[in-house]
Amino acid sequence: MKVPSMNEERGSLDSIEFAQAMDDHLSSLRYARMIQQALMPDSLLLSGILKDYFVVYLPKDIVSGDFYFAYQNGGYIIIAAGDCTGHGVPGALLSILGISFLNEILQIRVVPRANRILNQMREKVMNALNQRGDELEKKDSIDIALCVYEPFRGVLQYAGANRSLILIRDGSLKEYKPDKMPIGIAPLEEASFTNHRIEVEEGDNIYLFSDGYPDQFGWETNKKFKINKFRELLLSVSGLTMQKQKEHIEKTFLEWRGKATQIDDVIVLGFEI
Amino acid sequence: MKLIAFRIRNFRSIIDTGWQNISPDNITCLIGQNESGKTSVLEGLRVFHTGEISEDVLRSDLSLPEVSCKFEADGEAFLDKLEGAGNDLGELVKSQKDIIIVRSWKADLSSGLSIGGNILEHLEDIEGARRKHIEEIEKKVLCLDNDLVAAREKVRSAGNEIEKIEVELSEEPKKGQGIRFFKKKETDAGGNDDNRWKKLRDNLKSKKNIFEENSRYLKEREDLVESVEEWDNLKLKLSELDEKLKEVSSRLEERHQTMTLLSGPSLRDLSLGEWEGVLSDYKSATFEREEIIDKTDRQILLLGFLLDGMSRETAAEKSDARMKMDKSGYTPCLLGDIFFEDCPVFEIFEDFGSLLPNRIDLEDIVSANEEVEGYKAARNFLTIADLNYSFFQQPSTRILKQKIENLNARMTLDFQDFWQQYVGKKNKIRINFELDHYSTSHGDKAGKPYLEFWVKDEGERLYPKQRSRGVRWFLSFYMELMAASGKDKHLVLLVDEPGVSLHARAQEDVLKVFEDIKNNIQVIYTTHSPHLVDIDKLHRVLAIQRDDVENHRSATTILDAARLVNASPDTLSPLQSIMGNPVGNQEFSVDLFNIIVNDVGTFYLMTAAIMLTGYKGKIHFIPSTDPSSIPLMCNILMGWGMRFAVLLYNNDEELEIADHLKNLAFSDELVQEDMIVVMPEGFQNAEDLLSTLDFKRHVLHNREGITFSNSEYIKEKNLPRNFLLSKFLSNVKTGSVKRGNLDEETRENLVLLLNVLQKYK
């Protein structure tokens, strides 16, 4: 019987400790996922404020840098889908910060304006990350599409930080372009986000999403899904119920990805007016 | 009850003051030129309390005076006084935070009280409903009266007709006579005659029916007929009384005219006794008229019940009961009397009218002879000393002298305390009074008792009149206050030109005394002196002037502190004596509308905002040194008679100032709306008009994330606000910052600001 060498013995001990550490690490991450999900709106809240909706939420890792947000303030419904720089733990931490800031901003009793919410959110993120425009500082940020729905007026305000909004009405798609700046420091000096005012109609489908879906490489094609294909996908499913749309979008994603690695977190949030 | 506002109408030069608020801190100062009507206001308030006026207060058009006072009141406490008040009235009284009492005078110069405000409206609604009910019955009765007249006419005319027809029918030939003598003829004409007699008989029958029917109608309405006749008689009597009253009133007016215009002897030149007769006629006619009105009302109610088919007895019972019920309710006059019981006492303090005399006969005090010089002061003195006539009837002169000595010592100590407490200085003067009797050299008065007053100072014994004016004034005032404090009612002290001839320092002492007593006594005083106006408290000022300042016969107008802008320079002279004349100072503009803002930083930003928006309104911002100085700025601008408003931001300190100003100078609601503007929530200071992005870009010039309001950020970081905002203004002036550089949030805020400023264009 071979007597294990000192090194072999140490190696075996290290691997046990490593496994133990990994186990602890995974437990922490799972717990963190639970906390992250608890911060995002549950189905009860969403179904209470939206006529019909779906959320395709596919984190790349245990925790996600993508998040979605919903809030009702008086007669206003605020919906957002965000994508934080990176993924995994750093992205998740920033997403938690983003959710907290949105909640904080919306506590103030003023008429909510989509662009002003993003302006304020950017100030808070920059303040939290101590961003002042110095070259060496961290450039972490959040891309987000945020809309304020005013059901009593039939109006949807939209403002986007690098994330667009898609509206499908009677089989035709319209994409509202975002401002090319993130929630966080950017090379150019901060400017106000644009507030788009969209008059919506009953039956309109609205989609907010991160870039995880269109940027996903396919196993078979080794190419990105791309935004055009994503638009076509949304157009093709827009006539279905929200639940069916969700199933179809998820199925299409999984089929497209195949055995390829998921490159980023994915969020697609759709709702019907 | 505290006096909070007054309104005087038709009193000397005053046509209508409109409602004028008394300063809530209990000191109200009336300023104005000589003959402007200041004293009339004081007198108007005094007669509200006493009810006694003479012809000389009437205006030349002889409109009768009316003085209304509004008092702070606890409606719930009043409920105890209103036993049996209906639910509606009870609830209304309970909800009252203030009560208006009106005193109005009649042609005979007697006066009556009445409740005013919404309680009066409520009672008038009830009376209106009662009147309407009576009018409706009157209409029915008038219809009935017409019917009765028509029925009587029908009975009369039918009676006449019947009589005529019966005479004609008596000529109808008996049957057979015609046949025997005019057989042939009868054959031809007989048919016609028969028809004629038949017609006459039919007509007779019909007339009899009419007669009977209408007679029955009248018979059935015998009670009504009788009552309507009584009603007609009452109406006739009432119109006779109205005529009489008109005539007596015109005679009274004639007398008032004579007395007010001093236009020589009366046209009728009646003796005093005859005038008393006229007055008595007026009173009895007024009284009788009230009675007849009651009787007429009762009669009409009775007729109403009769028309409803009741018997005369039942209708009489019912109408009596109804009248009793109506009369037992609370009338405006009754409520006026009830609430007046709790009203403060209005006392006029006349500087030296209230001064102790050197000597006064005890007899004059006992008989309350107000004509005697110093009576009021002597009466005050005895009130303070708690003395009455019996005190002086002490048989033992030694005991009496001892008692007087003790009283003198006590009074002296009390006065010295007062002087030190209120005037803040030491004074060693001693007050003395003595009882003595006239010597035989005084003729009729020989042996009669009199009181003599002395004021001693370091052994020197002087009569009150020989003392300095300051000592005299404060001694008089002390006695007035002490005498008033013995009364269990709240006091409104009306002081006409206090300390008019005192040295400036002594006048300031007078003001100090007012300050010290204001918690217990409301003071309303008139003055020309700048030393008697507190520059920090111009909300206390009411400016009084003539409509036409050149014409002393024109009507008096009162301007409250917020409207001093409309006062003439002469009226404002006491204020400008303290503050100087604004015209030389270019920071203030008489032509523009001045808007006071909290400080210089805000002034810079507001000026920049005006430039950025291109606003063309004629406004001018005036910076205060800090928010706490805003009331002082208001005082200064008020004193200078300038048009101004205050723009306040929505922070705790400025909100408190808004409340303070609203409670003082800007108490009138309309004025509040226009003259105090508080920016909406979220605008804690002027820099919050800029969006965070514009604030960073154009004021701070850095990219740091700001997570709270701009104003909070400046405070938190302790930044040089005035410097930053002045730089911003300078960039706006040079064109480095233009409207187009601002984001939509800032532009929206500027529009909001413009909307606020629009009204001052």
PDB file of C-alpha atoms in Angstrom, chain B residues 29 80 125 164 227 308 333 444 485 498 688:
ATOM      1  CA  CYS B  29     -52.183 102.132  16.213  1.00  0.00           C
ATOM      2  CA  ASP B  80     -75.218  77.591  27.820  1.00  0.00           C
ATOM      3  CA  ASP B 125     -84.000  82.811   6.742  1.00  0.00           C
ATOM      4  CA  LYS B 164    -138.338  95.751  -9.126  1.00  0.00           C
ATOM      5  CA  SER B 227    -111.911  88.885  10.517  1.00  0.00           C
ATOM      6  CA  ASP B 308    -108.534  76.009   6.418  1.00  0.00           C
ATOM      7  CA  CYS B 333     -81.880  91.679  18.749  1.00  0.00           C
ATOM      8  CA  ASP B 444     -72.629 127.843  50.249  1.00  0.00           C
ATOM      9  CA  SER B 485     -58.489  95.761  36.319  1.00  0.00           C
ATOM     10  CA  PRO B 498     -51.242 109.238  24.307  1.00  0.00           C
ATOM     11  CA  ASP B 688     -34.263  74.223  -6.568  1.00  0.00           C
TER      12      ASP B 688
END
